[in-house]
Coordinates of C-alpha atoms in Angstrom, one line a residue:
Chain A
M1 CA -22.0 40.2 37.1
P2 CA -19.9 41.2 34.1
G3 CA -22.1 42.9 31.5
K4 CA -21.9 41.1 28.2
T5 CA -22.3 37.5 27.6
K6 CA -21.5 36.3 24.1
V7 CA -23.5 33.3 23.0
L8 CA -21.6 30.9 20.9
K9 CA -23.5 29.2 18.2
K10 CA -23.1 25.4 18.3
P11 CA -21.8 24.1 15.0
T12 CA -24.6 22.1 13.3
R13 CA -24.1 19.3 11.0
T14 CA -25.7 19.6 7.7
L15 CA -27.4 16.8 5.8
A16 CA -24.3 16.7 3.5
D17 CA -22.1 16.1 6.6
Q18 CA -24.3 13.6 8.0
S19 CA -24.7 11.7 4.8
Y20 CA -20.8 11.3 4.8
L21 CA -21.0 10.8 1.1
V22 CA -20.1 14.3 0.2
E23 CA -17.1 14.3 2.4
V24 CA -16.0 10.9 1.2
V25 CA -16.0 12.5 -2.5
K26 CA -14.0 15.5 -1.2
G27 CA -11.4 13.3 0.5
L28 CA -11.2 11.2 -2.6
G29 CA -10.6 14.3 -4.5
T30 CA -7.6 15.4 -2.3
T31 CA -6.0 12.0 -2.3
L32 CA -6.6 11.6 -6.1
K33 CA -4.8 15.1 -6.6
H34 CA -1.9 13.8 -4.6
F35 CA -1.9 10.6 -6.4
F36 CA -1.7 12.1 -9.8
Q37 CA 0.9 14.6 -8.7
G38 CA 3.1 11.9 -7.3
T39 CA 2.6 9.7 -10.2
G40 CA 3.5 12.6 -12.6
Q41 CA 6.7 13.3 -10.8
M42 CA 7.6 9.7 -10.8
V43 CA 6.9 9.0 -14.5
S44 CA 8.4 12.3 -15.8
G45 CA 11.4 11.8 -13.6
R46 CA 11.0 15.3 -12.0
V47 CA 11.1 14.1 -8.4
P48 CA 12.3 17.0 -6.2
N49 CA 15.7 16.5 -4.7
A50 CA 15.1 15.6 -1.1
V51 CA 18.5 16.7 0.0
T52 CA 18.5 20.1 -1.6
D53 CA 14.8 20.9 -1.6
P54 CA 13.3 19.1 1.5
L55 CA 10.1 21.2 1.5
A56 CA 9.2 21.0 -2.2
E57 CA 5.6 20.0 -3.2
G58 CA 5.4 16.2 -3.9
I59 CA 7.5 13.3 -3.2
S60 CA 10.0 14.0 -0.5
T61 CA 11.5 10.5 0.1
L62 CA 15.2 10.6 1.0
S63 CA 16.9 7.4 -0.4
Y64 CA 19.1 6.8 2.6
P65 CA 21.9 5.9 2.5
E66 CA 22.6 6.9 -1.1
E67 CA 21.3 10.3 -0.2
K68 CA 22.0 12.1 3.0
R69 CA 21.2 15.5 4.3
A70 CA 24.1 17.4 5.9
Y71 CA 24.0 17.9 9.6
S72 CA 24.3 21.3 11.2
E73 CA 27.8 22.5 12.3
R74 CA 27.0 21.9 15.9
W75 CA 25.8 18.5 15.5
R76 CA 27.7 15.9 17.6
G77 CA 28.8 12.9 15.6
V78 CA 31.4 10.4 16.1
H79 CA 34.7 11.7 17.7
R80 CA 37.9 12.2 16.0
L81 CA 41.5 13.1 17.1
T82 CA 42.8 16.2 15.5
H83 CA 46.3 16.1 13.9
R84 CA 49.2 18.4 14.3
D85 CA 51.3 19.5 11.2
D86 CA 53.5 16.5 11.3
G87 CA 50.5 14.1 11.7
S88 CA 50.9 13.3 15.4
P89 CA 47.9 13.8 17.6
R90 CA 47.3 17.1 19.1
C91 CA 46.3 15.4 22.4
V92 CA 48.7 15.9 25.4
A93 CA 47.1 13.2 27.6
C94 CA 46.1 15.7 30.2
L95 CA 43.0 13.4 31.0
C96 CA 40.7 16.3 31.0
C97 CA 38.2 14.6 28.7
S98 CA 38.2 11.2 30.4
T99 CA 37.6 13.1 33.8
A100 CA 34.8 15.2 32.3
C101 CA 33.2 12.2 30.6
P102 CA 30.0 11.3 32.6
A103 CA 29.7 7.9 30.8
Q104 CA 33.3 7.1 31.7
C105 CA 33.9 5.8 28.1
I106 CA 37.3 7.3 27.4
Y107 CA 40.6 5.5 28.4
I108 CA 43.9 7.3 28.0
K109 CA 47.3 5.7 28.7
P110 CA 49.7 8.8 28.8
G111 CA 53.4 8.4 27.9
E112 CA 56.4 10.7 28.0
Y113 CA 58.2 11.7 24.8
P114 CA 61.6 10.0 24.5
E115 CA 64.8 11.6 25.6
G116 CA 66.1 14.3 23.3
D117 CA 62.7 15.0 21.9
K118 CA 61.9 18.8 22.0
R119 CA 58.5 18.2 23.4
R120 CA 59.9 16.1 26.4
G121 CA 59.2 18.0 29.4
Y122 CA 56.7 20.2 27.8
E123 CA 54.0 17.8 27.2
R124 CA 52.9 14.1 27.2
Y125 CA 51.3 12.0 24.5
P126 CA 48.7 9.4 24.5
V127 CA 50.1 5.9 24.1
E128 CA 46.7 4.6 24.0
F129 CA 43.4 6.6 23.4
V130 CA 40.2 4.4 23.5
I131 CA 36.7 5.5 23.3
D132 CA 33.9 2.9 23.8
E133 CA 31.3 4.4 21.4
L134 CA 28.6 2.1 22.7
R135 CA 29.0 3.6 26.2
C136 CA 29.2 7.2 24.8
I137 CA 26.2 9.3 25.2
F138 CA 27.4 11.9 22.7
C139 CA 27.0 14.7 25.2
G140 CA 30.1 16.6 24.0
F141 CA 31.6 17.3 27.4
C142 CA 35.0 15.9 26.2
V143 CA 35.1 18.4 23.5
E144 CA 34.3 21.2 25.9
A145 CA 36.9 20.1 28.4
C146 CA 39.9 19.7 26.0
P147 CA 42.5 22.5 26.4
C148 CA 44.2 21.6 23.1
D149 CA 41.3 21.3 20.7
A150 CA 42.5 17.8 20.2
I151 CA 39.1 15.9 20.4
R152 CA 36.3 17.0 18.3
M153 CA 32.8 15.6 17.3
D154 CA 32.5 17.4 14.0
T155 CA 32.7 14.3 11.7
G156 CA 29.0 14.6 10.7
T157 CA 28.8 10.7 10.7
H158 CA 26.7 8.4 12.8
M159 CA 28.1 5.5 14.7
T160 CA 28.4 2.7 12.2
A161 CA 26.7 -0.6 13.2
F162 CA 29.0 -3.5 13.6
D163 CA 28.4 -7.3 14.2
V164 CA 30.8 -7.5 17.1
K165 CA 30.8 -5.5 20.3
S166 CA 34.6 -5.0 20.3
D167 CA 34.3 -3.3 16.9
F168 CA 32.6 -0.4 18.7
V169 CA 35.6 0.4 20.9
Y170 CA 37.7 2.9 18.8
D171 CA 41.4 3.0 19.3
K172 CA 43.8 5.9 18.7
D173 CA 44.5 4.8 15.0
K174 CA 40.8 4.8 14.2
L175 CA 40.0 8.0 16.0
M176 CA 42.9 9.7 14.1
S177 CA 41.7 8.4 10.8
M178 CA 38.3 10.1 11.1
V179 CA 37.8 13.2 9.1
S180 CA 35.7 16.3 9.8
Q181 CA 32.6 17.2 7.9
H182 CA 34.8 19.6 5.8
G183 CA 37.3 17.0 4.9
T184 CA 40.2 18.0 7.1
Q185 CA 42.0 16.2 9.9
K186 CA 43.3 19.1 11.6
S187 CA 41.9 21.9 13.6
E188 CA 41.6 25.6 12.6
N189 CA 42.9 26.9 15.9
P190 CA 46.7 27.6 15.8
R191 CA 49.2 25.7 17.9
H192 CA 52.7 26.3 18.7
E193 CA 55.3 23.6 19.0
P194 CA 58.1 24.0 21.5
G195 CA 60.9 26.2 20.1
D196 CA 58.3 28.2 17.9
S197 CA 58.4 32.0 18.5
G198 CA 54.8 32.0 19.7
H199 CA 55.6 29.3 22.2
P200 CA 55.8 30.7 25.9
G201 CA 58.9 28.5 26.5
I202 CA 57.9 27.4 29.9
D203 CA 58.2 23.7 30.8
R204 CA 57.5 21.7 33.9
L205 CA 61.1 21.8 35.2
H206 CA 61.6 25.5 34.7
G207 CA 58.1 26.9 35.3
G208 CA 57.4 29.7 37.7
H209 CA 55.4 27.6 40.2
Chain B
M1 CA -16.1 -31.3 -27.6
L2 CA -15.7 -27.5 -28.3
F3 CA -17.8 -26.9 -25.2
W4 CA -15.3 -28.8 -23.1
I5 CA -12.1 -27.4 -24.6
S6 CA -13.3 -23.8 -24.4
T7 CA -14.7 -24.2 -20.8
T8 CA -11.4 -25.8 -19.6
L9 CA -9.5 -23.0 -21.2
K10 CA -11.9 -20.4 -19.7
V11 CA -11.5 -21.8 -16.4
L12 CA -7.7 -22.0 -16.5
V13 CA -7.4 -18.5 -17.8
V14 CA -9.8 -16.9 -15.4
V15 CA -8.4 -18.7 -12.3
G16 CA -4.8 -18.2 -13.5
F17 CA -5.5 -14.7 -14.0
L18 CA -6.9 -14.1 -10.6
A19 CA -4.1 -15.9 -9.0
Q20 CA -1.7 -13.6 -10.5
V21 CA -3.9 -10.5 -9.5
A22 CA -3.1 -11.0 -5.8
A23 CA 0.6 -10.5 -6.4
L24 CA 0.0 -7.7 -8.9
L25 CA -2.5 -6.0 -6.6
L26 CA -0.1 -6.1 -3.8
W27 CA 2.2 -4.0 -5.8
V28 CA -0.5 -1.7 -6.9
E29 CA -1.7 -1.1 -3.5
R30 CA 1.9 -0.3 -2.1
K31 CA 2.8 1.9 -5.1
Q32 CA -0.6 3.7 -5.1
S33 CA -0.5 4.5 -1.5
A34 CA 3.1 5.6 -1.8
M35 CA 2.2 8.0 -4.6
M36 CA -0.8 9.2 -2.6
Q37 CA 1.3 10.0 0.5
S38 CA 4.2 11.6 -1.4
R39 CA 6.5 8.6 -1.0
I40 CA 8.6 6.6 -3.5
G41 CA 7.3 3.2 -2.3
P42 CA 9.1 -0.1 -2.6
N43 CA 12.0 -0.2 -5.0
R44 CA 14.7 -2.1 -3.2
A45 CA 14.1 -5.7 -4.1
T46 CA 16.4 -6.5 -6.9
I47 CA 17.1 -9.5 -9.2
K48 CA 20.8 -9.4 -10.3
I49 CA 21.7 -11.3 -13.5
G50 CA 25.4 -10.5 -14.0
S51 CA 25.7 -6.8 -14.0
L52 CA 22.0 -6.4 -14.9
E53 CA 19.8 -5.2 -12.0
I54 CA 16.2 -5.7 -12.3
R55 CA 13.9 -3.7 -10.0
A56 CA 10.8 -3.3 -12.1
A57 CA 9.6 -0.3 -10.0
G58 CA 9.1 -2.4 -7.0
L59 CA 7.4 -5.4 -8.7
V60 CA 10.3 -7.7 -7.5
H61 CA 9.0 -7.1 -4.0
S62 CA 5.9 -9.3 -4.8
I63 CA 8.3 -12.2 -5.7
A64 CA 10.2 -11.6 -2.7
D65 CA 7.2 -11.7 -0.5
G66 CA 6.1 -15.0 -2.2
I67 CA 9.4 -16.6 -1.6
K68 CA 9.3 -15.3 2.2
M69 CA 5.9 -16.6 2.7
V70 CA 6.8 -20.2 1.4
W71 CA 9.8 -20.4 3.8
K72 CA 8.0 -19.0 6.9
A73 CA 7.7 -21.7 9.6
D74 CA 4.2 -23.3 9.2
W75 CA 3.4 -22.7 12.9
E76 CA 0.0 -23.9 14.3
P77 CA -1.6 -23.2 17.6
T78 CA -1.4 -26.2 20.0
G79 CA -5.2 -25.8 21.1
G80 CA -8.1 -25.3 18.8
D81 CA -9.4 -27.4 16.0
H82 CA -6.7 -28.4 13.8
L83 CA -8.9 -29.7 10.9
L84 CA -11.0 -26.5 10.7
Y85 CA -7.8 -24.4 11.3
R86 CA -6.4 -25.9 7.9
L87 CA -9.7 -25.7 6.2
A88 CA -10.5 -22.1 6.9
P89 CA -8.0 -20.5 4.4
I90 CA -9.4 -22.8 1.6
V91 CA -13.0 -22.1 2.5
A92 CA -12.2 -18.3 2.6
I93 CA -10.6 -18.1 -0.9
V94 CA -12.7 -20.6 -3.0
P95 CA -16.0 -18.6 -2.9
A96 CA -14.2 -15.6 -4.2
L97 CA -12.8 -17.7 -7.1
C98 CA -16.0 -19.3 -7.8
L99 CA -17.8 -15.9 -8.1
C100 CA -16.1 -15.2 -11.4
A101 CA -17.7 -18.4 -12.9
V102 CA -20.7 -16.5 -14.0
L103 CA -19.3 -13.1 -14.9
P104 CA -19.4 -12.4 -18.7
F105 CA -16.0 -10.9 -19.7
G106 CA -16.9 -10.4 -23.4
P107 CA -19.5 -10.9 -26.0
T108 CA -20.2 -14.5 -27.4
V109 CA -17.6 -15.5 -30.0
F110 CA -18.9 -17.0 -33.1
I111 CA -15.9 -19.0 -34.3
D112 CA -16.9 -19.4 -38.0
H113 CA -17.8 -15.7 -38.6
G114 CA -14.6 -14.0 -37.2
R115 CA -14.2 -11.6 -40.2
D116 CA -17.9 -11.0 -41.0
L117 CA -20.2 -8.2 -39.8
Y118 CA -22.4 -9.4 -36.9
D119 CA -25.7 -10.7 -37.8
P120 CA -28.5 -11.2 -35.2
A121 CA -29.5 -14.4 -37.1
W122 CA -26.3 -16.1 -35.7
A123 CA -27.8 -16.0 -32.2
T124 CA -30.8 -18.1 -33.3
D125 CA -29.3 -20.4 -35.9
A126 CA -28.7 -23.7 -34.2
A127 CA -25.6 -24.7 -36.3
T128 CA -23.9 -21.3 -35.7
L129 CA -24.7 -21.6 -31.9
A130 CA -23.2 -25.0 -31.7
R131 CA -19.9 -23.3 -33.0
S132 CA -20.0 -20.3 -30.5
V133 CA -18.2 -19.8 -27.4
P134 CA -19.7 -17.5 -24.7
L135 CA -17.0 -15.6 -22.9
Q136 CA -18.3 -16.6 -19.5
I137 CA -17.4 -19.9 -17.8
A138 CA -21.0 -20.8 -16.8
N139 CA -24.2 -19.1 -18.1
L140 CA -26.4 -19.9 -15.2
D141 CA -30.2 -19.1 -15.2
V142 CA -29.9 -18.0 -11.6
G143 CA -27.0 -15.5 -12.3
V144 CA -27.0 -12.9 -9.5
L145 CA -28.7 -15.3 -7.1
F146 CA -25.7 -17.6 -7.5
I147 CA -23.4 -14.6 -6.6
F148 CA -25.3 -13.9 -3.5
A149 CA -25.3 -17.6 -2.4
I150 CA -21.6 -18.0 -2.9
A151 CA -20.6 -14.6 -1.6
G152 CA -22.5 -15.5 1.4
A153 CA -20.4 -18.7 1.9
G154 CA -17.3 -16.5 2.2
V155 CA -18.2 -15.5 5.7
I156 CA -17.7 -19.1 6.8
G157 CA -13.9 -19.0 6.1
A158 CA -13.5 -16.1 8.4
A159 CA -15.7 -17.5 11.0
L160 CA -14.0 -20.8 11.0
A161 CA -10.6 -19.3 11.2
G162 CA -11.6 -17.1 14.2
W163 CA -13.2 -20.2 16.0
S164 CA -10.4 -22.8 15.3
S165 CA -7.5 -20.5 16.2
D166 CA -8.0 -20.8 20.1
N167 CA -7.4 -17.1 20.5
K168 CA -9.7 -14.5 21.8
F169 CA -8.6 -12.0 19.3
S170 CA -9.2 -14.4 16.5
L171 CA -12.6 -15.3 17.9
M172 CA -13.6 -11.7 18.2
G173 CA -12.4 -11.0 14.7
G174 CA -14.4 -14.0 13.4
L175 CA -17.5 -12.9 15.1
R176 CA -17.2 -9.4 13.7
A177 CA -16.5 -10.6 10.3
A178 CA -19.6 -13.0 10.4
S179 CA -22.0 -10.2 11.7
Q180 CA -20.5 -7.6 9.3
M181 CA -20.8 -9.8 6.3
V182 CA -24.3 -11.1 7.1
S183 CA -25.5 -7.5 7.6
Y184 CA -24.1 -6.2 4.4
E185 CA -25.3 -9.2 2.6
V186 CA -28.8 -7.8 3.2
A187 CA -28.3 -4.4 1.8
M188 CA -26.3 -5.7 -0.9
G189 CA -29.1 -8.1 -2.1
L190 CA -31.7 -5.6 -1.7
S191 CA -29.8 -2.8 -3.6
L192 CA -29.9 -5.1 -6.6
V193 CA -33.6 -5.8 -6.6
G194 CA -34.3 -2.4 -8.3
A195 CA -31.8 -3.3 -11.1
M196 CA -33.3 -6.7 -11.5
M197 CA -36.8 -5.2 -11.9
I198 CA -35.5 -2.9 -14.6
Y199 CA -33.4 -5.5 -16.4
Q200 CA -36.3 -7.9 -16.0
T201 CA -33.7 -10.8 -15.6
V202 CA -31.2 -12.2 -13.1
R203 CA -29.0 -13.6 -15.9
L204 CA -25.8 -11.6 -16.0
D205 CA -25.3 -11.8 -19.7
E206 CA -28.8 -10.6 -20.3
M207 CA -28.2 -7.6 -17.9
V208 CA -25.3 -6.7 -20.1
T209 CA -27.3 -7.1 -23.4
W210 CA -30.0 -4.7 -21.8
Q211 CA -27.4 -2.2 -21.0
T212 CA -25.8 -2.4 -24.4
Q213 CA -29.2 -1.9 -25.9
H214 CA -30.6 0.8 -23.6
V215 CA -28.4 2.7 -21.1
W216 CA -25.8 1.7 -18.4
G217 CA -27.3 0.6 -15.0
I218 CA -25.5 3.4 -13.1
F219 CA -27.9 6.0 -14.9
V220 CA -31.2 4.2 -14.2
Q221 CA -30.2 3.0 -10.6
P222 CA -27.7 5.7 -9.3
V223 CA -28.7 5.1 -5.7
A224 CA -28.3 1.3 -5.9
F225 CA -24.9 1.9 -7.4
V226 CA -23.8 3.7 -4.4
L227 CA -25.4 1.4 -2.0
F228 CA -24.0 -1.8 -3.9
V229 CA -20.4 -0.3 -4.1
T230 CA -20.5 0.5 -0.3
A231 CA -21.8 -3.0 0.6
A232 CA -19.3 -4.6 -1.7
I233 CA -16.4 -2.8 -0.1
A234 CA -17.7 -4.0 3.3
E235 CA -17.8 -7.5 1.9
T236 CA -14.1 -7.4 1.1
K237 CA -13.4 -6.7 4.8
R238 CA -10.9 -3.9 3.9
V239 CA -10.5 -0.5 5.3
P240 CA -12.8 1.5 6.0
F241 CA -14.7 -1.7 7.0
D242 CA -11.8 -3.8 8.3
T243 CA -12.8 -4.1 12.1
P244 CA -12.6 -8.0 11.7
E245 CA -8.8 -7.6 11.5
G246 CA -8.5 -4.1 13.1
E247 CA -4.8 -4.3 14.2
S248 CA -5.2 -1.5 16.7
E249 CA -7.6 -3.6 18.8
L250 CA -7.4 -7.2 17.6
V251 CA -4.0 -7.8 16.6
A252 CA -4.9 -9.2 13.2
G253 CA -8.3 -10.4 13.9
Y254 CA -9.5 -13.9 12.6
F255 CA -6.0 -14.7 10.9
T256 CA -3.9 -13.7 14.0
E257 CA -2.8 -17.3 14.5
Y258 CA -2.0 -17.9 10.8
A259 CA 1.5 -17.9 9.3
G260 CA 3.2 -18.3 5.9
L261 CA 1.2 -19.5 3.1
K262 CA -2.1 -19.8 5.0
M263 CA -1.9 -16.1 6.0
A264 CA -1.1 -15.4 2.3
M265 CA -4.2 -17.3 1.2
F266 CA -6.3 -14.8 3.5
A267 CA -4.5 -11.8 2.1
S268 CA -4.6 -12.9 -1.6
G269 CA -8.3 -13.8 -1.0
E270 CA -9.0 -10.3 -0.1
F271 CA -7.3 -9.1 -3.3
V272 CA -9.3 -11.7 -5.4
E273 CA -12.5 -10.3 -3.8
V274 CA -11.7 -6.8 -4.7
C275 CA -11.0 -7.8 -8.2
V276 CA -14.3 -9.9 -8.4
S277 CA -16.5 -7.3 -6.8
S278 CA -15.1 -4.8 -9.3
A279 CA -16.0 -7.2 -12.1
L280 CA -19.4 -7.6 -10.6
I281 CA -20.1 -3.9 -10.3
T282 CA -18.8 -3.5 -13.9
T283 CA -21.4 -6.1 -15.2
I284 CA -24.4 -4.9 -13.3
F285 CA -23.9 -1.1 -13.4
L286 CA -21.2 -0.1 -15.8
G287 CA -22.4 -2.0 -18.9
G288 CA -20.1 -5.0 -18.6
W289 CA -18.0 -5.4 -21.6
Q290 CA -19.6 -2.6 -23.8
F291 CA -17.5 0.5 -24.8
P292 CA -19.8 3.6 -25.0
F293 CA -21.7 3.7 -28.2
V294 CA -20.3 0.4 -29.4
Q295 CA -22.8 -2.3 -30.5
L296 CA -22.3 -5.7 -31.7
T297 CA -21.9 -4.5 -35.3
G298 CA -19.3 -1.7 -34.4
L299 CA -19.6 2.0 -33.5
E300 CA -23.1 3.4 -33.6
F301 CA -23.5 7.0 -32.7
H302 CA -26.9 8.5 -33.4
Y303 CA -27.2 11.4 -31.2
L304 CA -26.7 15.2 -31.3
G305 CA -27.6 15.2 -35.1
L306 CA -24.8 13.0 -35.9
N307 CA -25.4 9.6 -37.6
I308 CA -22.1 7.7 -37.3
S309 CA -22.0 3.9 -38.2
W310 CA -18.6 2.4 -38.3
H311 CA -18.9 -1.5 -38.8
W312 CA -16.2 -3.7 -37.4
A313 CA -15.4 -7.3 -38.0
H314 CA -16.8 -9.7 -35.3
F315 CA -13.5 -10.6 -33.8
V316 CA -12.6 -6.9 -33.5
V317 CA -15.8 -6.3 -31.6
V318 CA -15.1 -9.2 -29.3
L319 CA -11.5 -8.0 -28.6
V320 CA -12.7 -4.4 -27.9
G321 CA -15.4 -5.7 -25.6
F322 CA -12.9 -7.9 -23.7
I323 CA -10.5 -5.0 -23.4
T324 CA -13.1 -2.6 -22.3
F325 CA -14.1 -5.1 -19.6
C326 CA -10.7 -5.3 -18.2
L327 CA -10.3 -1.5 -18.3
K328 CA -13.5 -0.9 -16.5
C329 CA -12.5 -3.6 -13.8
A330 CA -9.0 -1.9 -13.5
F331 CA -10.5 1.4 -13.0
L332 CA -12.9 0.2 -10.3
I333 CA -10.1 -1.7 -8.6
F334 CA -8.1 1.6 -8.7
M335 CA -10.9 3.5 -7.0
Q336 CA -11.4 0.8 -4.4
L337 CA -7.8 1.0 -3.4
Q338 CA -8.0 4.7 -3.4
V339 CA -10.9 4.6 -0.9
R340 CA -9.0 2.1 1.2
W341 CA -6.1 4.5 1.5
T342 CA -8.4 7.7 1.9
L343 CA -10.8 6.8 4.5
P344 CA -10.2 5.9 8.2
R345 CA -11.7 2.8 9.8
F346 CA -15.3 2.9 11.1
R347 CA -15.9 2.0 14.7
Y348 CA -17.7 -1.4 15.0
D349 CA -20.9 0.1 16.0
Q350 CA -20.8 2.7 13.3
I351 CA -20.4 -0.1 10.7
M352 CA -23.5 -1.8 12.2
K353 CA -25.6 1.6 12.1
L354 CA -24.5 2.2 8.6
G355 CA -25.5 -1.1 7.4
W356 CA -28.9 -1.6 9.2
R357 CA -30.2 2.0 9.7
M358 CA -28.9 3.7 6.5
L359 CA -28.1 1.2 3.6
L360 CA -31.0 -1.1 4.4
P361 CA -33.8 1.5 4.4
A362 CA -32.2 3.2 1.5
A363 CA -32.2 0.0 -0.5
L364 CA -35.9 -0.6 0.4
L365 CA -36.8 2.9 -0.6
N366 CA -35.0 2.3 -3.9
V367 CA -37.0 -0.8 -4.6
L368 CA -40.3 1.2 -3.7
V369 CA -39.4 4.1 -6.0
T370 CA -38.2 1.8 -8.9
G371 CA -41.2 -0.3 -8.7
T372 CA -43.7 2.7 -8.6
V373 CA -42.0 4.4 -11.5
L374 CA -41.9 1.1 -13.5
L375 CA -45.7 0.6 -12.8
F376 CA -46.4 4.1 -14.1
L377 CA -44.4 3.8 -17.2
N378 CA -45.9 0.3 -17.9
S379 CA -49.5 1.4 -17.3
G380 CA -48.8 4.4 -19.7
N381 CA -47.5 2.0 -22.4
G382 CA -50.3 -0.5 -22.0

């Protein structure tokens, strides 16, 4: 047998606890304190700003949608297609994202650049780029899979609610019109067009393999 | 003639006031609970007149609720008793409205002496009395007993609603409401016996007069005050005594099957009950319409070595009395709402235990102690 036994004293209920009345008065004191704090803030107009100071004492209601808290940088919102310098999509229609998508909500119809375009032979472009946002599970695999940083989920916005299901299917124009949380339609990563000094100059016809 | 005109006016004013109170208290309850819980509360309902937007700190929500209630489908259960089903909301709300008939909400108004200083001779002069208006709809000799009789009738509405709805949740709610209200009726009545012994009357206006001349009832009957307030809150069937409509177990209790305006009658009936019970507590324990140290002649403060007599005209005293009564009621309503948002609901057996094993013995003991003390005091005087 181990040596020491510690006998715990059972909590006893005092007469004050049992009468319930004392505790009722205490509880009323607490709620009254909160009531006067809240009313004071409301009447004097010194309600803490729920956006900038969410942990402040007193009223902390956020008047959504007039007030919104910013999401973190990593939060996955509605997709956008990033732009090149000339405003065309960075997407090269490689189908990596639609292949990676577990919900199969991305449809891309690839197309070849016309004859004489300096990009012809180097890369393709999406004739159609459609995401069914109702099927999307917002996993972010498409963003991970993209080799060109062409699709991003950094818009910081929710899916908007529409009346008609077809409105949830975002086409290329709509995806390209989305803006990132920081207001840009481009990506920070550099990109070299064919003919630039940084471009490797290898194309499908003259590649090493 | 004056009697009929004044009585009609009083009935219209009091009932009209109580009808508005439900809408107002709906707002008070929402806003007060919001303030308590660090929320903003309702503020979205808007009336737009051109570019002007009226939100009135959420008061518009009461109007919006009213409009919504009117346009709800007036659905009725196919089974059950249709006559009783339609009768039940009326039976539930009418007793609550009737209760305010005997409550004095101000001192007697002597019409011809508005600018004069109060003279006790007025109350005995037949000619002056004929030209006086008591601020009380019906000055009944049975007073408090009338209140018990009518308040007891309120239970019939809830029981009828539960029975006629053809729904087991409703039936359980109706049963609970009936047993709870009958149980607390006993403690409520007995808690007032001590007060009646001290005031030597059951007439409510005389109770107020006694308190104006001596001291407020809460100081001579503190135990009875606590017991009565507890029983009164239980009578209104609101949290923490709302097992008859406990939504976590009985959907909505006895008014589960009610929709639209019929449901609104039950809901507003509850608010009217809150209002009336506050007025009752004010009358019996908080000196009715008396402002502290104000007599019928004006301010009289003769304590702590001070001797202040500030005489007011009769109408001023009446006005002060009426406003005081309203303020006291408003305070008690506020406290009742605060209790409702502070305490969690009792279990059903806890309610029964509290009623029969604690309130009832305490009320009996209060009667015994009051009687003993009064006996000693009187024998000392005799």
